[in-house]
Structure formats: C-alpha cells, structure tokens
Amino acid sequence: MLNILVTVNSNYIPPLKVMLNSLFLNNRQERFAIYLLYSNIKDEEIKDLLDFVEGKGQRLHPIAVDPKQFEDAPVFRHYTVEMYYRLAAHLYLPEEIDRILYLDPDIVVINPIKELYEMDFDGCLFIAAEHEHTTKVARPFNKLRLGTPNAKGYFNTGVLLMNLQEIRKNVDMQKIYRFIEENKLLLFLPDQDVLNALFWDKIKPVDAYRYNYDARYYELGKLLPKFKYDLDWMKKNTVFIHFCGKEKPWQEKYKGELGKFYKEYERLL
C-alpha cells in the first residue's frame, strides 16, 4: 500500500480528482491509501470523494483538521490555509505510517511513482526537487530573506516525500508556529518558505525534470535551440507535471501546451 497525502479545500476538489485519476491510471499495479487533511469541505463533498476513490478500487481517509491551527498564518493570491497542513501532517496521520508522498492538486502523474516512493531518505526528513531554472537567480535573496546562508537550494513542496518516522521525532510544531509569526511579512511562498527555512539541511534533492516538472519551464524551453527536456523525453522520464503559478490548466484562458495532459485525464474521469 502506497500512502498519498493531499490537503485541499472545496475549490480544488475538481483538479484533485484529475490528479488522482492520473495517479491511478499510471500505477495500475499499486494500491493507494489517500489521506485527505481538510477543514473547509462539506460532508456531501467528502462523500462524493469517497465514492470517487473507492470506485477506482482505492481507499480515501478523510481527516478533519482544527481550522484554528494555522488561523494566523498568512494566505494570499491563489494560496490557501490548507497548504500549511502538510507541515503538521504527522500529528494527524496514523502512527503506523512511516512514509507518505504529498502531492499538490495541480499536478498530473504520467509515469509510475514507485521509484520515488521507495527512495532511501539517507537520514533526511524530506525528499523534494528544486525548480532551479526559477530559483537560481533568487538564491542569494532567499538565503538572506530566510536566514539560511548555507542552503544549497530552494525546494518546491508540491511533491514532497515525507519521512514520518523521523519527522515525529525531530519536528517541533511550536518552532514552526513561532517562525510563521515572526516572519509573516517575509513569506512569499508561505509553507514552502517555512520548510526551506527550518529544514534546508534535512531535504534530500531529486531531479525536478523527473519528479516535479514545472509546466512553465516547458514553454520557455521550447525557445532553446537544443531543448533536452522536450515532450518525447517527458513521456519517457517525467513522473509529475506540476502546473505551478496562478495560471491553471482548468482555466479557460490557459494556453500552455502541457495543459493537454490535464485535459486528457479530466476526460477519462
């Protein structure tokens, strides 16, 4: 059984279904336990999600989170308070679970996930990828802003393998709350900033082009004369396509070519 963590509100249920559908279709040999941490979803929507997941032969475990837990944390633009729930997931998940893979709802899965899921943590708390093409220029600023002069990168939290066994031993939620309170005005990508600020030396890096392909980069890459990570390469090697940013493939105005992957899995619901 592979454990998957998702944290969404009602607005993100439709893309969540598409993400899960792509996960199930491209991992037909696997059985999944989907853990949903939520505080703003109606009972009838939970029932609908349960029917959807169980109809695919998988399991859904809805877990209600106290909405007051992060009530003072900053939220803005297309970010919601649910993004913080992954930071406290170990408090809500069953003790017997030793690892879980968090996935944002604005992702599609196009290849098997098992290689990443079973990867050795090498003593780290998390495994994640850095979108180097967007963070490289901002690294000095991020180090200064977050007080991490020795950090080697800035990791995206949209795909996050979590070492729950070690997180339970080493993560102090009071330290997280205190950091958020003291740095409210400095948090640009709130939960992501928290993870990179407090755990920069406890994150094992993986290849973003395989495990967290930023759909925005694909549009830029097509302009390069020798673009390695093209569509053919992606179909063979990429596991997760991540539609980062405010423009999403379920919006009518979305123009990105990779939106066709989202539309395909939406059509197959």
mmCIF file with all atom_site columns, N, CA, C and O in Angstrom, residues 30 39 61 72 88 97 99 104 109 133 233 256 268:
data_model
loop_
_atom_site.group_PDB
_atom_site.id
_atom_site.type_symbol
_atom_site.label_atom_id
_atom_site.label_alt_id
_atom_site.label_comp_id
_atom_site.label_asym_id
_atom_site.label_entity_id
_atom_site.label_seq_id
_atom_site.pdbx_PDB_ins_code
_atom_site.Cartn_x
_atom_site.Cartn_y
_atom_site.Cartn_z
_atom_site.occupancy
_atom_site.B_iso_or_equiv
_atom_site.pdbx_formal_charge
_atom_site.auth_seq_id
_atom_site.auth_comp_id
_atom_site.auth_asym_id
_atom_site.auth_atom_id
_atom_site.pdbx_PDB_model_num
ATOM 1  N N  . GLU A 1 30  ? -0.558  -0.758 -8.324  1.00 0.00 ? 30  GLU A N  1
ATOM 2  C CA . GLU A 1 30  ? -0.419  -0.310 -6.936  1.00 0.00 ? 30  GLU A CA 1
ATOM 3  C C  . GLU A 1 30  ? -1.770  -0.125 -6.264  1.00 0.00 ? 30  GLU A C  1
ATOM 4  O O  . GLU A 1 30  ? -2.769  0.181  -6.908  1.00 0.00 ? 30  GLU A O  1
ATOM 5  N N  . SER A 1 39  ? -10.286 21.210 6.269   1.00 0.00 ? 39  SER A N  1
ATOM 6  C CA . SER A 1 39  ? -11.093 21.905 7.276   1.00 0.00 ? 39  SER A CA 1
ATOM 7  C C  . SER A 1 39  ? -12.243 22.675 6.635   1.00 0.00 ? 39  SER A C  1
ATOM 8  O O  . SER A 1 39  ? -13.091 23.204 7.337   1.00 0.00 ? 39  SER A O  1
ATOM 9  N N  . HIS A 1 61  ? -9.028  8.316  3.141   1.00 0.00 ? 61  HIS A N  1
ATOM 10 C CA . HIS A 1 61  ? -9.141  8.519  4.581   1.00 0.00 ? 61  HIS A CA 1
ATOM 11 C C  . HIS A 1 61  ? -9.237  10.027 4.846   1.00 0.00 ? 61  HIS A C  1
ATOM 12 O O  . HIS A 1 61  ? -8.213  10.710 4.936   1.00 0.00 ? 61  HIS A O  1
ATOM 13 N N  . ASP A 1 72  ? -3.712  32.197 12.036  1.00 0.00 ? 72  ASP A N  1
ATOM 14 C CA . ASP A 1 72  ? -2.976  33.457 11.949  1.00 0.00 ? 72  ASP A CA 1
ATOM 15 C C  . ASP A 1 72  ? -1.883  33.436 10.881  1.00 0.00 ? 72  ASP A C  1
ATOM 16 O O  . ASP A 1 72  ? -1.165  34.422 10.693  1.00 0.00 ? 72  ASP A O  1
ATOM 17 N N  . ALA A 1 88  ? 1.991   19.887 9.453   1.00 0.00 ? 88  ALA A N  1
ATOM 18 C CA . ALA A 1 88  ? 1.510   19.274 10.688  1.00 0.00 ? 88  ALA A CA 1
ATOM 19 C C  . ALA A 1 88  ? 0.927   17.888 10.450  1.00 0.00 ? 88  ALA A C  1
ATOM 20 O O  . ALA A 1 88  ? 0.303   17.316 11.346  1.00 0.00 ? 88  ALA A O  1
ATOM 21 N N  . ILE A 1 97  ? 2.136   4.570  9.955   1.00 0.00 ? 97  ILE A N  1
ATOM 22 C CA . ILE A 1 97  ? 2.640   5.017  8.652   1.00 0.00 ? 97  ILE A CA 1
ATOM 23 C C  . ILE A 1 97  ? 4.028   5.611  8.831   1.00 0.00 ? 97  ILE A C  1
ATOM 24 O O  . ILE A 1 97  ? 4.210   6.548  9.610   1.00 0.00 ? 97  ILE A O  1
ATOM 25 N N  . ARG A 1 99  ? 6.055   6.529  6.026   1.00 0.00 ? 99  ARG A N  1
ATOM 26 C CA . ARG A 1 99  ? 6.343   7.468  4.945   1.00 0.00 ? 99  ARG A CA 1
ATOM 27 C C  . ARG A 1 99  ? 5.068   7.763  4.171   1.00 0.00 ? 99  ARG A C  1
ATOM 28 O O  . ARG A 1 99  ? 4.151   6.932  4.110   1.00 0.00 ? 99  ARG A O  1
ATOM 29 N N  . ASP A 1 104 ? 0.509   18.079 -4.594  1.00 0.00 ? 104 ASP A N  1
ATOM 30 C CA . ASP A 1 104 ? -0.401  19.190 -4.847  1.00 0.00 ? 104 ASP A CA 1
ATOM 31 C C  . ASP A 1 104 ? -1.503  18.743 -5.804  1.00 0.00 ? 104 ASP A C  1
ATOM 32 O O  . ASP A 1 104 ? -1.282  17.863 -6.651  1.00 0.00 ? 104 ASP A O  1
ATOM 33 N N  . VAL A 1 109 ? 0.064   12.965 -13.011 1.00 0.00 ? 109 VAL A N  1
ATOM 34 C CA . VAL A 1 109 ? 1.048   11.889 -12.900 1.00 0.00 ? 109 VAL A CA 1
ATOM 35 C C  . VAL A 1 109 ? 1.051   11.152 -14.233 1.00 0.00 ? 109 VAL A C  1
ATOM 36 O O  . VAL A 1 109 ? 0.006   10.678 -14.672 1.00 0.00 ? 109 VAL A O  1
ATOM 37 N N  . HIS A 1 133 ? 15.609  26.453 -12.585 1.00 0.00 ? 133 HIS A N  1
ATOM 38 C CA . HIS A 1 133 ? 15.510  27.480 -13.616 1.00 0.00 ? 133 HIS A CA 1
ATOM 39 C C  . HIS A 1 133 ? 14.846  28.755 -13.106 1.00 0.00 ? 133 HIS A C  1
ATOM 40 O O  . HIS A 1 133 ? 15.062  29.829 -13.651 1.00 0.00 ? 133 HIS A O  1
ATOM 41 N N  . TRP A 1 233 ? 10.939  13.291 -24.316 1.00 0.00 ? 233 TRP A N  1
ATOM 42 C CA . TRP A 1 233 ? 11.717  12.994 -23.106 1.00 0.00 ? 233 TRP A CA 1
ATOM 43 C C  . TRP A 1 233 ? 10.785  12.890 -21.900 1.00 0.00 ? 233 TRP A C  1
ATOM 44 O O  . TRP A 1 233 ? 10.898  11.977 -21.082 1.00 0.00 ? 233 TRP A O  1
ATOM 45 N N  . GLY A 1 256 ? -0.885  27.032 -22.023 1.00 0.00 ? 256 GLY A N  1
ATOM 46 C CA . GLY A 1 256 ? 0.277   26.145 -22.032 1.00 0.00 ? 256 GLY A CA 1
ATOM 47 C C  . GLY A 1 256 ? 0.010   24.824 -22.742 1.00 0.00 ? 256 GLY A C  1
ATOM 48 O O  . GLY A 1 256 ? -1.056  24.225 -22.586 1.00 0.00 ? 256 GLY A O  1
ATOM 49 N N  . LEU A 1 268 ? -10.938 11.387 -18.909 1.00 0.00 ? 268 LEU A N  1
ATOM 50 C CA . LEU A 1 268 ? -11.009 9.982  -18.538 1.00 0.00 ? 268 LEU A CA 1
ATOM 51 C C  . LEU A 1 268 ? -11.608 9.735  -17.143 1.00 0.00 ? 268 LEU A C  1
ATOM 52 O O  . LEU A 1 268 ? -11.638 8.612  -16.673 1.00 0.00 ? 268 LEU A O  1
#
